[in-house]
Coordinates of C-alpha atoms and ligand atoms in Angstrom, one line a residue:
Chain A
M16 CA 105.4 167.7 74.8
S17 CA 104.7 165.3 72.0
D18 CA 105.8 166.0 68.4
T19 CA 102.3 166.3 67.1
A20 CA 101.4 168.8 69.8
H21 CA 104.5 170.7 69.0
Q22 CA 103.6 170.8 65.3
A23 CA 100.1 172.0 66.2
N24 CA 101.6 174.8 68.3
I25 CA 103.8 175.9 65.4
T26 CA 100.9 176.1 63.0
R27 CA 98.8 178.1 65.5
R28 CA 101.7 180.4 66.4
E29 CA 99.6 183.2 67.8
T30 CA 98.0 181.0 70.5
R31 CA 101.3 179.7 71.8
K32 CA 102.4 180.8 75.2
P33 CA 105.9 182.3 75.5
G34 CA 107.0 179.2 77.5
D35 CA 106.3 177.0 74.4
L36 CA 108.8 178.8 72.2
R37 CA 111.4 176.6 70.6
P38 CA 114.8 177.1 72.2
E39 CA 116.2 178.9 69.1
E40 CA 113.3 181.3 69.1
W41 CA 114.3 182.9 72.4
T42 CA 115.8 186.3 72.3
R43 CA 117.0 188.4 75.3
E44 CA 113.9 190.6 74.9
R45 CA 111.7 187.6 75.1
W46 CA 113.3 185.9 78.1
E47 CA 113.4 189.1 80.0
A48 CA 109.8 190.0 79.3
A49 CA 107.1 189.7 81.9
A50 CA 105.0 186.6 81.6
P51 CA 101.4 187.4 80.5
L52 CA 98.7 186.9 83.2
D53 CA 96.8 183.6 82.9
P54 CA 93.0 183.9 83.1
I55 CA 91.8 183.0 86.6
P56 CA 91.0 179.3 86.6
P57 CA 87.4 178.2 87.5
G58 CA 87.0 177.7 91.3
K59 CA 89.9 180.0 92.1
S60 CA 89.7 183.6 93.3
T61 CA 92.3 186.2 93.5
L62 CA 93.7 187.1 97.0
M63 CA 96.5 189.5 96.0
E64 CA 96.8 191.3 92.7
L65 CA 100.1 192.9 91.8
R66 CA 100.2 195.2 88.8
E67 CA 103.4 196.7 87.4
V68 CA 105.1 197.0 90.8
H69 CA 108.3 199.0 90.7
K70 CA 110.8 199.5 93.5
R71 CA 114.1 201.5 93.5
F72 CA 116.6 201.7 96.2
G73 CA 118.4 204.9 95.3
K74 CA 119.5 204.4 91.7
R75 CA 119.1 200.7 91.9
H76 CA 116.0 199.5 90.1
I77 CA 115.2 196.3 92.0
L78 CA 111.6 195.5 91.0
R79 CA 110.8 196.4 87.4
G80 CA 107.2 195.8 86.9
V81 CA 106.1 192.7 88.9
T82 CA 102.7 191.6 87.7
I83 CA 101.1 188.5 89.2
D84 CA 97.8 187.2 90.7
I85 CA 98.0 185.2 93.8
Y86 CA 95.0 182.9 94.3
R87 CA 93.3 182.2 97.6
G88 CA 94.4 178.9 99.1
E89 CA 97.2 178.2 96.7
T90 CA 100.8 177.5 97.5
L91 CA 102.9 179.8 95.2
V92 CA 106.6 179.3 95.1
I93 CA 108.8 182.1 93.9
L94 CA 112.1 181.2 92.5
G95 CA 114.9 183.7 91.7
G96 CA 118.6 184.1 91.9
S97 CA 120.3 185.6 95.0
G98 CA 119.7 189.3 95.2
S99 CA 117.0 189.3 92.6
G100 CA 114.6 191.0 94.9
K101 CA 112.6 188.1 96.4
T102 CA 112.7 189.4 99.9
T103 CA 112.0 192.9 98.7
L104 CA 108.9 191.6 96.9
L105 CA 107.8 189.8 100.1
K106 CA 108.2 193.0 102.1
H107 CA 105.8 194.7 99.7
L108 CA 103.3 192.0 100.3
M109 CA 103.4 192.5 104.1
G110 CA 103.2 196.3 103.7
M111 CA 106.7 196.9 105.1
L112 CA 107.8 198.6 101.8
R113 CA 105.7 200.7 99.5
S114 CA 106.1 200.4 95.8
D115 CA 107.3 203.5 93.8
E116 CA 104.9 202.6 91.0
G117 CA 102.2 200.1 90.4
R118 CA 99.7 198.7 92.9
I119 CA 99.1 195.8 95.2
T120 CA 95.5 195.0 95.9
I121 CA 94.3 192.6 98.5
H122 CA 90.8 191.1 97.8
D123 CA 88.7 190.0 100.7
G124 CA 85.2 189.2 99.5
S125 CA 83.9 192.5 98.1
N126 CA 86.5 194.5 100.1
R127 CA 89.6 195.7 98.4
L128 CA 92.7 197.1 100.1
E129 CA 95.3 199.0 98.2
L130 CA 98.4 198.4 100.1
G131 CA 100.1 201.4 98.6
A132 CA 97.4 203.8 99.7
A133 CA 96.3 202.1 103.0
D134 CA 96.7 203.8 106.3
Q135 CA 98.5 202.3 109.3
A136 CA 95.3 200.9 110.8
E137 CA 94.3 199.2 107.6
I138 CA 97.7 197.7 107.2
E139 CA 97.7 196.5 110.8
T140 CA 94.3 194.8 110.3
F141 CA 95.6 193.1 107.2
R142 CA 98.8 192.0 109.0
K143 CA 96.6 190.2 111.6
R144 CA 95.9 187.7 108.8
L145 CA 99.6 187.2 108.0
G146 CA 102.3 184.9 109.3
V147 CA 105.8 185.6 108.1
V148 CA 108.8 183.3 108.3
F149 CA 111.8 185.7 107.9
Q150 CA 114.9 184.7 106.1
G151 CA 117.1 184.8 109.2
A152 CA 114.3 183.8 111.5
A153 CA 114.3 187.2 113.1
L154 CA 113.8 186.0 116.7
L155 CA 114.3 188.5 119.5
N156 CA 117.6 187.6 121.0
S157 CA 116.8 188.8 124.5
L158 CA 113.8 186.5 124.8
T159 CA 113.6 182.8 125.4
V160 CA 112.1 180.4 122.8
L161 CA 108.9 180.3 124.8
E162 CA 108.7 184.1 124.9
N163 CA 109.5 184.4 121.3
V164 CA 107.0 181.9 120.0
G165 CA 104.4 183.2 122.5
L166 CA 105.1 186.8 121.8
P167 CA 102.1 187.5 119.5
L168 CA 99.8 185.6 121.9
V169 CA 101.0 187.7 124.9
E170 CA 101.4 191.0 123.3
V171 CA 98.6 191.1 120.7
D172 CA 96.0 188.5 121.9
R173 CA 96.8 189.3 125.6
L174 CA 96.4 185.7 126.6
P175 CA 97.3 184.7 130.2
P176 CA 100.6 182.6 130.5
G177 CA 98.6 179.5 131.3
Q178 CA 97.1 179.5 127.8
V179 CA 100.3 180.5 126.1
L180 CA 102.4 177.5 127.1
P181 CA 100.3 174.7 125.6
R182 CA 100.0 176.6 122.3
V183 CA 103.7 177.2 122.1
T184 CA 104.4 173.6 122.9
E185 CA 102.0 172.5 120.1
A186 CA 103.5 174.9 117.6
L187 CA 107.0 173.7 118.4
R188 CA 105.9 170.1 118.0
R189 CA 104.6 170.9 114.5
V190 CA 108.1 171.9 113.4
Y191 CA 109.7 168.9 115.1
L192 CA 111.4 170.6 117.9
P193 CA 111.7 169.2 121.4
A194 CA 109.7 171.8 123.3
E195 CA 110.6 170.8 126.9
E196 CA 114.3 171.0 126.1
I197 CA 114.4 174.3 124.4
L198 CA 111.6 176.4 125.8
Q199 CA 113.8 178.2 128.2
L200 CA 116.8 178.7 125.9
K201 CA 117.7 181.9 124.2
P202 CA 118.0 181.9 120.4
A203 CA 121.7 182.4 120.5
S204 CA 122.1 178.9 122.0
L205 CA 120.1 177.2 119.2
S206 CA 121.5 176.0 115.9
G207 CA 120.6 177.9 112.7
G208 CA 118.2 175.2 111.6
M209 CA 116.5 175.2 115.0
R210 CA 116.2 179.0 115.0
K211 CA 114.5 178.8 111.6
R212 CA 112.0 176.3 112.9
V213 CA 111.3 178.4 115.9
G214 CA 110.6 181.2 113.5
I215 CA 108.2 179.0 111.6
A216 CA 106.5 178.1 114.9
R217 CA 106.1 181.8 115.7
A218 CA 104.6 182.5 112.3
I219 CA 101.9 179.8 112.5
I220 CA 101.0 180.2 116.2
Q221 CA 98.1 182.6 115.5
N222 CA 96.7 180.4 112.7
P223 CA 97.2 183.0 110.0
E224 CA 95.3 182.8 106.7
I225 CA 98.3 183.8 104.6
I226 CA 101.9 182.6 105.3
L227 CA 104.9 184.2 103.7
Y228 CA 108.0 182.0 103.8
D229 CA 111.4 183.6 103.0
E230 CA 113.6 180.6 102.3
P231 CA 112.1 178.4 105.1
T232 CA 114.2 175.3 104.4
T233 CA 117.6 176.8 103.8
G234 CA 120.1 175.3 106.3
L235 CA 117.8 172.5 107.4
D236 CA 118.7 168.8 107.2
P237 CA 116.7 166.7 104.6
V238 CA 114.4 165.1 107.1
T239 CA 113.4 168.5 108.5
V240 CA 113.1 169.9 105.0
N241 CA 110.5 167.3 104.3
G242 CA 108.8 168.0 107.6
V243 CA 108.5 171.7 106.8
N244 CA 107.2 170.9 103.3
E245 CA 104.6 168.6 104.8
L246 CA 103.7 171.3 107.3
T247 CA 103.0 173.7 104.4
L248 CA 100.9 171.1 102.5
D249 CA 99.1 170.2 105.7
L250 CA 98.2 173.8 106.6
Q251 CA 96.9 174.3 103.1
A252 CA 94.8 171.1 103.1
K253 CA 93.4 171.5 106.6
L254 CA 93.1 175.2 107.0
G255 CA 93.1 176.5 103.4
V256 CA 96.1 178.6 104.2
T257 CA 97.6 180.6 101.2
S258 CA 101.3 180.1 101.2
I259 CA 103.8 182.2 99.3
V260 CA 107.2 180.5 99.5
I261 CA 110.6 181.8 98.4
T262 CA 113.0 179.1 98.0
H263 CA 116.2 178.0 96.3
D264 CA 115.3 174.4 96.9
L265 CA 113.9 173.1 93.6
D266 CA 112.9 169.7 95.0
A267 CA 110.8 171.4 97.6
A268 CA 109.4 173.8 95.1
F269 CA 108.1 171.0 92.9
K270 CA 106.8 169.1 95.9
I271 CA 104.7 171.8 97.5
A272 CA 103.8 174.3 94.7
D273 CA 100.5 174.6 93.0
R274 CA 102.2 177.2 90.9
I275 CA 105.8 178.3 90.5
A276 CA 106.9 181.8 89.5
M277 CA 110.3 182.9 88.3
L278 CA 111.6 186.3 89.3
Y279 CA 114.4 187.6 87.0
L280 CA 115.7 191.1 86.6
G281 CA 112.8 192.5 88.6
R282 CA 110.0 190.8 86.7
I283 CA 108.0 187.6 86.8
I284 CA 109.2 186.1 83.6
A285 CA 107.4 182.8 83.9
I286 CA 104.6 181.4 86.0
G287 CA 102.7 178.1 85.8
S288 CA 102.1 174.7 87.4
P289 CA 105.2 172.7 88.2
E290 CA 104.6 170.7 85.0
Q291 CA 104.4 173.9 82.9
I292 CA 107.5 175.2 84.5
K293 CA 109.4 171.9 83.9
A294 CA 108.4 172.1 80.3
N295 CA 109.0 175.8 79.9
T296 CA 111.7 176.5 77.3
N297 CA 112.7 179.9 78.6
P298 CA 116.5 179.7 78.8
V299 CA 116.6 181.5 82.2
L300 CA 114.4 178.7 83.7
R301 CA 116.3 176.0 81.8
Q302 CA 119.5 177.3 83.4
L303 CA 118.0 177.4 86.9
L304 CA 116.5 173.9 86.5
T305 CA 119.6 172.3 85.1
G306 CA 122.1 174.2 87.2
A307 CA 124.2 175.0 84.1
T308 CA 126.9 177.6 84.7
Q309 CA 126.5 179.2 81.2
G310 CA 123.3 181.0 80.5
P311 CA 121.3 184.2 81.0
L312 CA 121.4 183.9 84.8
T313 CA 125.2 184.0 85.0
E314 CA 125.3 186.5 82.2
A315 CA 123.2 188.9 84.1
Y316 CA 125.5 188.6 87.0
L317 CA 128.5 189.4 84.9
T318 CA 127.1 192.1 82.6
A319 CA 124.6 193.9 84.9
A320 CA 125.4 197.5 84.7
P321 CA 126.4 199.0 88.0
G322 CA 123.2 200.2 89.7
S323 CA 121.0 197.6 88.0
A324 CA 119.8 194.5 89.7
A325 CA 121.8 191.4 89.1
P326 CA 119.8 188.2 89.7
Chain B
M28 CA 129.8 234.0 66.0
T29 CA 133.2 235.1 67.4
P30 CA 135.3 232.7 69.4
R31 CA 135.4 235.2 72.2
R32 CA 131.7 235.2 72.5
Q33 CA 131.6 231.5 72.5
S34 CA 134.1 231.4 75.4
T35 CA 132.1 233.8 77.5
I36 CA 129.0 231.7 77.0
W37 CA 131.0 228.7 78.1
V38 CA 132.4 230.5 81.2
D39 CA 129.0 231.8 82.0
R40 CA 127.4 228.3 81.8
F41 CA 130.2 226.8 83.8
D42 CA 129.8 229.3 86.6
R43 CA 126.1 228.9 86.7
S44 CA 126.1 225.1 86.7
T45 CA 128.8 224.8 89.4
S46 CA 127.2 227.4 91.7
I47 CA 123.8 225.8 91.2
R48 CA 125.3 222.4 92.0
A49 CA 126.9 223.8 95.1
I50 CA 123.7 225.3 96.2
E51 CA 121.8 222.1 95.4
A52 CA 124.3 220.0 97.4
M53 CA 124.1 222.4 100.4
G54 CA 120.3 222.5 100.2
G55 CA 120.2 218.7 99.9
A56 CA 122.4 218.4 103.0
V57 CA 120.3 220.8 105.0
I58 CA 117.1 219.1 103.9
S59 CA 118.3 215.7 104.8
R60 CA 119.5 217.0 108.3
L61 CA 116.1 218.5 108.8
Q62 CA 114.3 215.3 107.8
L63 CA 116.5 213.4 110.3
A64 CA 115.7 215.9 113.0
G65 CA 112.0 215.7 112.1
R66 CA 112.1 211.9 112.2
T67 CA 113.8 211.9 115.6
T68 CA 111.3 214.4 117.0
L69 CA 108.4 212.3 115.7
L70 CA 109.8 209.2 117.4
F71 CA 109.9 211.1 120.7
L72 CA 106.3 212.3 120.3
E73 CA 105.2 208.7 119.3
A74 CA 106.9 207.4 122.4
C75 CA 105.1 209.9 124.5
A76 CA 101.8 208.9 122.9
Q77 CA 102.6 205.3 123.9
L78 CA 103.2 206.3 127.5
P79 CA 99.7 205.3 128.8
L80 CA 100.6 201.7 127.8
V81 CA 103.6 201.7 130.0
G82 CA 102.0 199.0 132.2
R83 CA 102.4 196.5 129.4
S84 CA 106.1 197.3 129.0
L85 CA 106.9 197.3 132.8
P86 CA 109.3 194.3 132.6
T87 CA 111.3 196.0 129.9
L88 CA 111.3 199.3 131.8
I89 CA 112.6 197.6 134.9
T90 CA 115.3 195.8 133.0
Q91 CA 116.3 199.0 131.3
L92 CA 116.4 200.9 134.6
E93 CA 118.7 198.2 136.0
I94 CA 121.0 198.4 133.0
S95 CA 121.0 202.2 132.7
G96 CA 120.6 203.3 136.3
V97 CA 122.1 200.6 138.6
G98 CA 124.7 199.7 136.1
S99 CA 126.1 203.3 135.9
V100 CA 126.4 203.8 139.7
L101 CA 130.0 202.7 140.1
V102 CA 131.6 204.3 137.1
L103 CA 129.7 207.6 137.7
S104 CA 130.7 207.6 141.4
L105 CA 134.3 207.1 140.5
I106 CA 134.4 209.8 137.9
A107 CA 132.5 212.3 140.0
F108 CA 134.7 211.6 143.0
L109 CA 137.9 212.1 141.0
T110 CA 136.5 215.3 139.3
G111 CA 135.5 216.7 142.6
M112 CA 139.0 216.1 143.9
I113 CA 140.7 217.5 140.9
M114 CA 138.6 220.7 140.9
A115 CA 139.2 221.1 144.7
V116 CA 142.9 220.8 144.2
Q117 CA 142.9 223.3 141.3
T118 CA 140.6 225.9 142.8
G119 CA 141.7 225.3 146.4
S120 CA 145.3 226.2 145.6
E121 CA 144.2 229.5 144.0
L122 CA 141.8 230.3 146.9
E123 CA 144.6 229.6 149.3
K124 CA 146.7 232.4 147.8
F125 CA 144.0 234.9 148.8
G126 CA 143.3 233.1 152.1
V127 CA 139.7 232.2 151.2
V128 CA 139.9 228.4 151.1
N129 CA 136.9 228.4 153.4
N130 CA 134.8 229.1 150.3
L131 CA 135.9 225.9 148.6
G132 CA 132.6 224.1 149.4
A133 CA 130.6 226.9 147.7
I134 CA 132.6 226.6 144.5
I135 CA 132.6 222.8 144.3
G136 CA 129.0 222.6 145.4
A137 CA 127.7 225.2 142.9
T138 CA 129.6 223.6 140.0
F139 CA 128.5 220.1 140.7
V140 CA 124.8 220.8 141.5
R141 CA 124.3 223.2 138.6
E142 CA 126.5 221.7 135.9
M143 CA 128.9 218.9 136.6
G144 CA 126.4 216.5 138.1
P145 CA 123.9 216.5 135.3
I146 CA 126.6 216.7 132.6
W147 CA 128.7 213.8 134.0
A148 CA 125.6 211.7 134.4
A149 CA 124.7 212.5 130.8
V150 CA 128.2 211.6 129.5
I151 CA 128.3 208.3 131.3
M152 CA 124.8 207.6 130.1
L153 CA 125.4 208.3 126.5
A154 CA 128.7 206.5 126.4
R155 CA 127.7 203.5 128.4
V156 CA 123.9 203.2 127.7
G157 CA 123.1 205.2 124.7
A158 CA 125.8 203.6 122.5
A159 CA 124.8 200.1 123.7
M160 CA 121.1 200.9 123.1
A161 CA 121.8 202.0 119.5
A162 CA 123.9 198.9 118.9
E163 CA 121.2 196.6 120.4
L164 CA 118.4 198.2 118.4
G165 CA 120.6 198.4 115.3
T166 CA 121.4 194.7 115.4
M167 CA 117.7 194.1 115.8
A168 CA 116.9 196.2 112.8
V169 CA 119.6 194.5 110.7
N170 CA 118.3 191.0 111.7
E171 CA 114.7 192.0 110.7
E172 CA 113.6 191.7 114.3
I173 CA 111.9 195.1 114.2
D174 CA 110.2 194.1 110.9
A175 CA 109.1 190.9 112.6
L176 CA 107.5 193.0 115.5
R177 CA 105.7 195.2 113.0
V178 CA 104.3 192.3 111.1
M179 CA 103.0 190.8 114.3
S180 CA 101.3 194.2 114.9
I181 CA 103.5 194.8 118.0
S182 CA 104.5 198.5 117.9
P183 CA 108.3 198.7 118.2
V184 CA 107.8 202.2 119.7
R185 CA 105.6 200.8 122.5
Y186 CA 107.6 197.6 122.9
L187 CA 111.2 198.8 122.6
V188 CA 111.5 202.6 122.4
M189 CA 109.2 204.0 125.0
P190 CA 110.5 201.9 127.9
R191 CA 114.1 202.7 127.0
I192 CA 113.6 206.5 126.8
L193 CA 111.5 206.4 129.9
A194 CA 114.2 204.5 131.8
L195 CA 116.8 207.1 130.9
V196 CA 114.4 210.0 131.9
I197 CA 113.8 208.3 135.3
A198 CA 117.4 207.2 135.9
M199 CA 119.1 210.5 135.1
P200 CA 117.9 212.6 138.0
F201 CA 118.9 209.9 140.5
L202 CA 122.3 209.5 138.9
T203 CA 122.7 213.3 139.1
I204 CA 121.9 213.4 142.8
L205 CA 124.6 210.7 143.2
A206 CA 127.1 212.6 141.1
D207 CA 126.3 215.8 143.1
W208 CA 127.0 214.2 146.4
V209 CA 130.0 212.1 145.4
G210 CA 131.6 215.0 143.6
M211 CA 131.2 217.2 146.7
L212 CA 132.5 214.3 148.8
G213 CA 135.6 214.3 146.6
G214 CA 136.0 218.0 147.0
M215 CA 135.6 217.8 150.7
S216 CA 138.2 215.0 151.1
V217 CA 140.7 217.4 149.5
A218 CA 139.6 220.3 151.7
V219 CA 140.1 218.1 154.7
N220 CA 143.3 216.3 153.8
M221 CA 145.2 218.8 151.6
F222 CA 144.1 222.2 153.0
N223 CA 143.4 221.0 156.5
R224 CA 139.9 222.5 156.8
P225 CA 137.1 221.0 158.9
S226 CA 134.5 219.1 156.9
E227 CA 131.6 221.1 158.4
E228 CA 133.1 224.3 156.9
F229 CA 133.0 222.7 153.5
W230 CA 129.3 221.7 153.8
T231 CA 128.2 225.0 155.4
S232 CA 129.9 226.9 152.6
A233 CA 128.2 224.7 149.9
K234 CA 124.8 225.0 151.6
G235 CA 125.2 228.8 151.8
I236 CA 125.4 229.2 148.0
L237 CA 123.0 226.5 146.8
S238 CA 119.3 227.2 146.5
G239 CA 116.4 224.8 145.9
L240 CA 116.2 226.2 142.3
D241 CA 119.8 225.1 141.7
F242 CA 119.1 221.6 142.9
Y243 CA 115.8 221.0 141.1
S244 CA 116.8 222.7 137.9
G245 CA 119.9 220.4 137.8
L246 CA 117.5 217.4 138.1
G247 CA 115.2 218.8 135.5
K248 CA 118.1 219.3 133.1
A249 CA 119.2 215.7 133.8
A250 CA 115.8 214.3 132.9
V251 CA 115.8 216.3 129.6
F252 CA 119.3 214.9 128.8
G253 CA 118.0 211.4 129.4
G254 CA 115.2 212.0 127.0
I255 CA 117.6 213.4 124.4
I256 CA 120.0 210.5 124.7
G257 CA 117.3 207.9 124.7
T258 CA 115.5 209.3 121.6
I259 CA 118.7 209.7 119.6
A260 CA 119.9 206.2 120.5
C261 CA 116.6 204.6 119.6
D262 CA 116.1 206.5 116.4
R263 CA 119.6 205.8 115.2
G264 CA 119.3 202.1 116.2
M265 CA 115.9 201.5 114.7
N266 CA 116.9 203.0 111.4
T267 CA 120.1 201.1 111.0
T268 CA 120.8 199.6 107.6
D269 CA 123.9 197.9 106.0
G270 CA 124.7 195.2 108.5
A271 CA 127.4 195.2 111.0
E272 CA 129.0 198.3 109.5
G273 CA 125.7 200.2 109.9
V274 CA 125.5 199.2 113.5
G275 CA 128.9 200.7 114.1
R276 CA 127.9 203.9 112.4
S277 CA 124.6 204.1 114.4
T278 CA 126.6 203.7 117.6
T279 CA 129.1 206.4 116.8
D280 CA 126.4 208.8 115.5
T281 CA 124.5 208.3 118.8
V282 CA 127.5 209.3 120.9
V283 CA 128.4 212.3 118.8
L284 CA 124.9 213.6 118.3
S285 CA 124.0 213.1 121.9
V286 CA 127.0 215.1 123.1
I287 CA 126.1 218.0 120.8
F288 CA 122.4 218.0 121.6
V289 CA 122.9 217.6 125.4
L290 CA 125.3 220.6 125.4
L291 CA 123.0 222.7 123.2
A292 CA 120.0 221.8 125.5
D293 CA 122.2 222.6 128.5
L294 CA 123.0 226.0 127.1
I295 CA 119.4 226.8 126.4
M296 CA 118.1 225.6 129.7
T297 CA 120.8 227.2 131.8
S298 CA 120.3 230.6 130.0
F299 CA 116.6 230.3 130.7
I300 CA 117.1 229.4 134.4
Q301 CA 119.7 232.1 135.0
V302 CA 118.1 234.9 133.0
I303 CA 114.4 234.3 133.5
L304 CA 113.8 231.9 136.5
K305 CA 116.4 233.2 138.9
P306 CA 115.3 236.8 139.0
V307 CA 111.7 235.7 139.5
M308 CA 112.3 233.1 142.1
G309 CA 115.1 234.9 143.9
Ligands
ATP416 N1 116.5 198.6 102.3 C1 117.3 198.5 101.2 N2 118.1 199.5 100.8 C2 118.9 199.4 99.7 N3 119.0 198.4 99.0 C3 118.3 197.3 99.3 C4 117.4 197.3 100.4 N4 116.8 196.1 100.5 C5 117.3 195.3 99.5 N5 118.2 196.1 98.8 C6 118.9 195.6 97.6 O1 118.0 195.0 96.7 C7 118.5 193.9 96.1 C8 117.5 192.7 96.3 O2 117.5 192.4 97.7 P1 116.6 191.2 98.3 O3 117.0 191.1 99.7 O4 115.2 191.4 97.9 O5 117.2 190.0 97.5 P2 116.8 188.4 97.6 O6 116.3 188.0 96.3 O7 116.0 188.2 98.8 O8 118.2 187.7 97.8 P3 118.7 186.5 98.7 O9 118.3 185.3 97.9 O10 120.1 186.6 98.8 O11 117.9 186.6 100.0 C9 119.8 193.6 96.7 O12 120.8 194.0 95.8 C10 119.9 194.5 97.9 O13 121.2 195.1 98.1
MG417 MG1 116.2 187.3 100.5

């Protein structure tokens, strides 16, 4: 940000966004506060609307008022420390967990689906539009790679084996796996990175509209990481897929994201374009981006009261 | 306000709060047990509701039948044979004192067909198969595999639970027939070799006491045991949390709960058969 712009911001204090605060202006209260919602940009429409979502596991308050709009067709990256509730948030989006408070609304044209109040059938219909890449791949260990990737085609779409094989081969090719070599192997005899990619292949095989990625590139070599990033961009460009990506990989985040959100102590404390996030002065983000060992992130680890969520 | 009065209030308060807390804790424990029982029952009903779709789970059913049924044949035979022999040695030496060893077949036969057969089949099944099933499903739950199935709109009850319970319900009566025969064979071998009785005498004596009701009620009990073991194992497995430690807990829970509920069900069914069915059917 240029000096003149900075000056202009200071003179019109009330129009400044929290992310523009000068470093010395930050207080704990400000850096822990939920980021305000941006107005929906022209040409965008909301696909998922989260308002004040809370989740407790016993006494542990993991999500503490998550508020965010997810736009149709965007790639949203969610950053957050280990154990900050990223997977928990994702499970709310797939209807695996129900929030204690707040609501999650799925917009589909004029239809709205409240995930918290939806019945099983409605959730199942919604899930048909979802592909999920689980953190640990979540492949079925008793099935071969072919059976795993083809599982939704066989069990849900009821396709005959003749139609399953070519689609499985194609999906595996998209994640840079040698289909012929591994089709008949069990997940246990694959490497961690290969399992992850098989998991991605399974998530994309039914051409979902929305893909949720839980740390898709953790444990992959740099070339494959690039490949997975390109796949995400490609799916968005060609098929208009909405991707919600949890990652620890900042390079990847800045490469693929339309918007980046930061989850900290159970709230979205910052959200914006990669440039906005890079320029954001919130000390939590600064620490994450610079990798400093001193700062609010580490502080929260050390001082979090028992029973509260450390990031 | 006198100090004495104060202290009474204090004691009064103390008593009330501890007793309330005790009642609360007890109530909480009872409620959580009831919730668990409700959840398990619901899982069984859900599995029954998925039964019409068994055709789509045929491969799993066959695999499970192999694991639970075929895989148990050797151990069960060995245990039934040994138990049959031990019982024959014990009762045989008592009968010999009164000169009525010729009734050995009746005693061994009745015990095996009515009780020992189904119970031994259940014990082998819950220790070998139920525990492994809970561990398998528990690992799947911990690895998010069950979540993955749900997200893909594949019902884990249809895909995993129903074929597993059904396999146990089908396998148990066959295993019971096996245990009945092998157990009696063990008893007979003692009758022949230790008490020097002809083998026909053993079989005739056994046949004399056993009715069709004994035989079929034994098989019926076995099928119920299979349903109990399968349901408990699947419920515990599917609801596993807390990683490897949780898998261990689910496995142990499955064994302990299965033993308790199999014996309870046995008591109820046996009472029903002896008190109500026997007099009616003769
Ligand atoms: N089912 C559950 N029951 C109890 N506690 C849970 C459950 N699921 C998650 N938690 C707790 O919630 C917190 C957040 O977990 P979550 O898996 O969402 O973190 P995460 O941000 O995905 O972390 P990571 O980056 O390590 O994957 C953790 O402290 C975890 O122990
Ligand atoms: Mg996670």
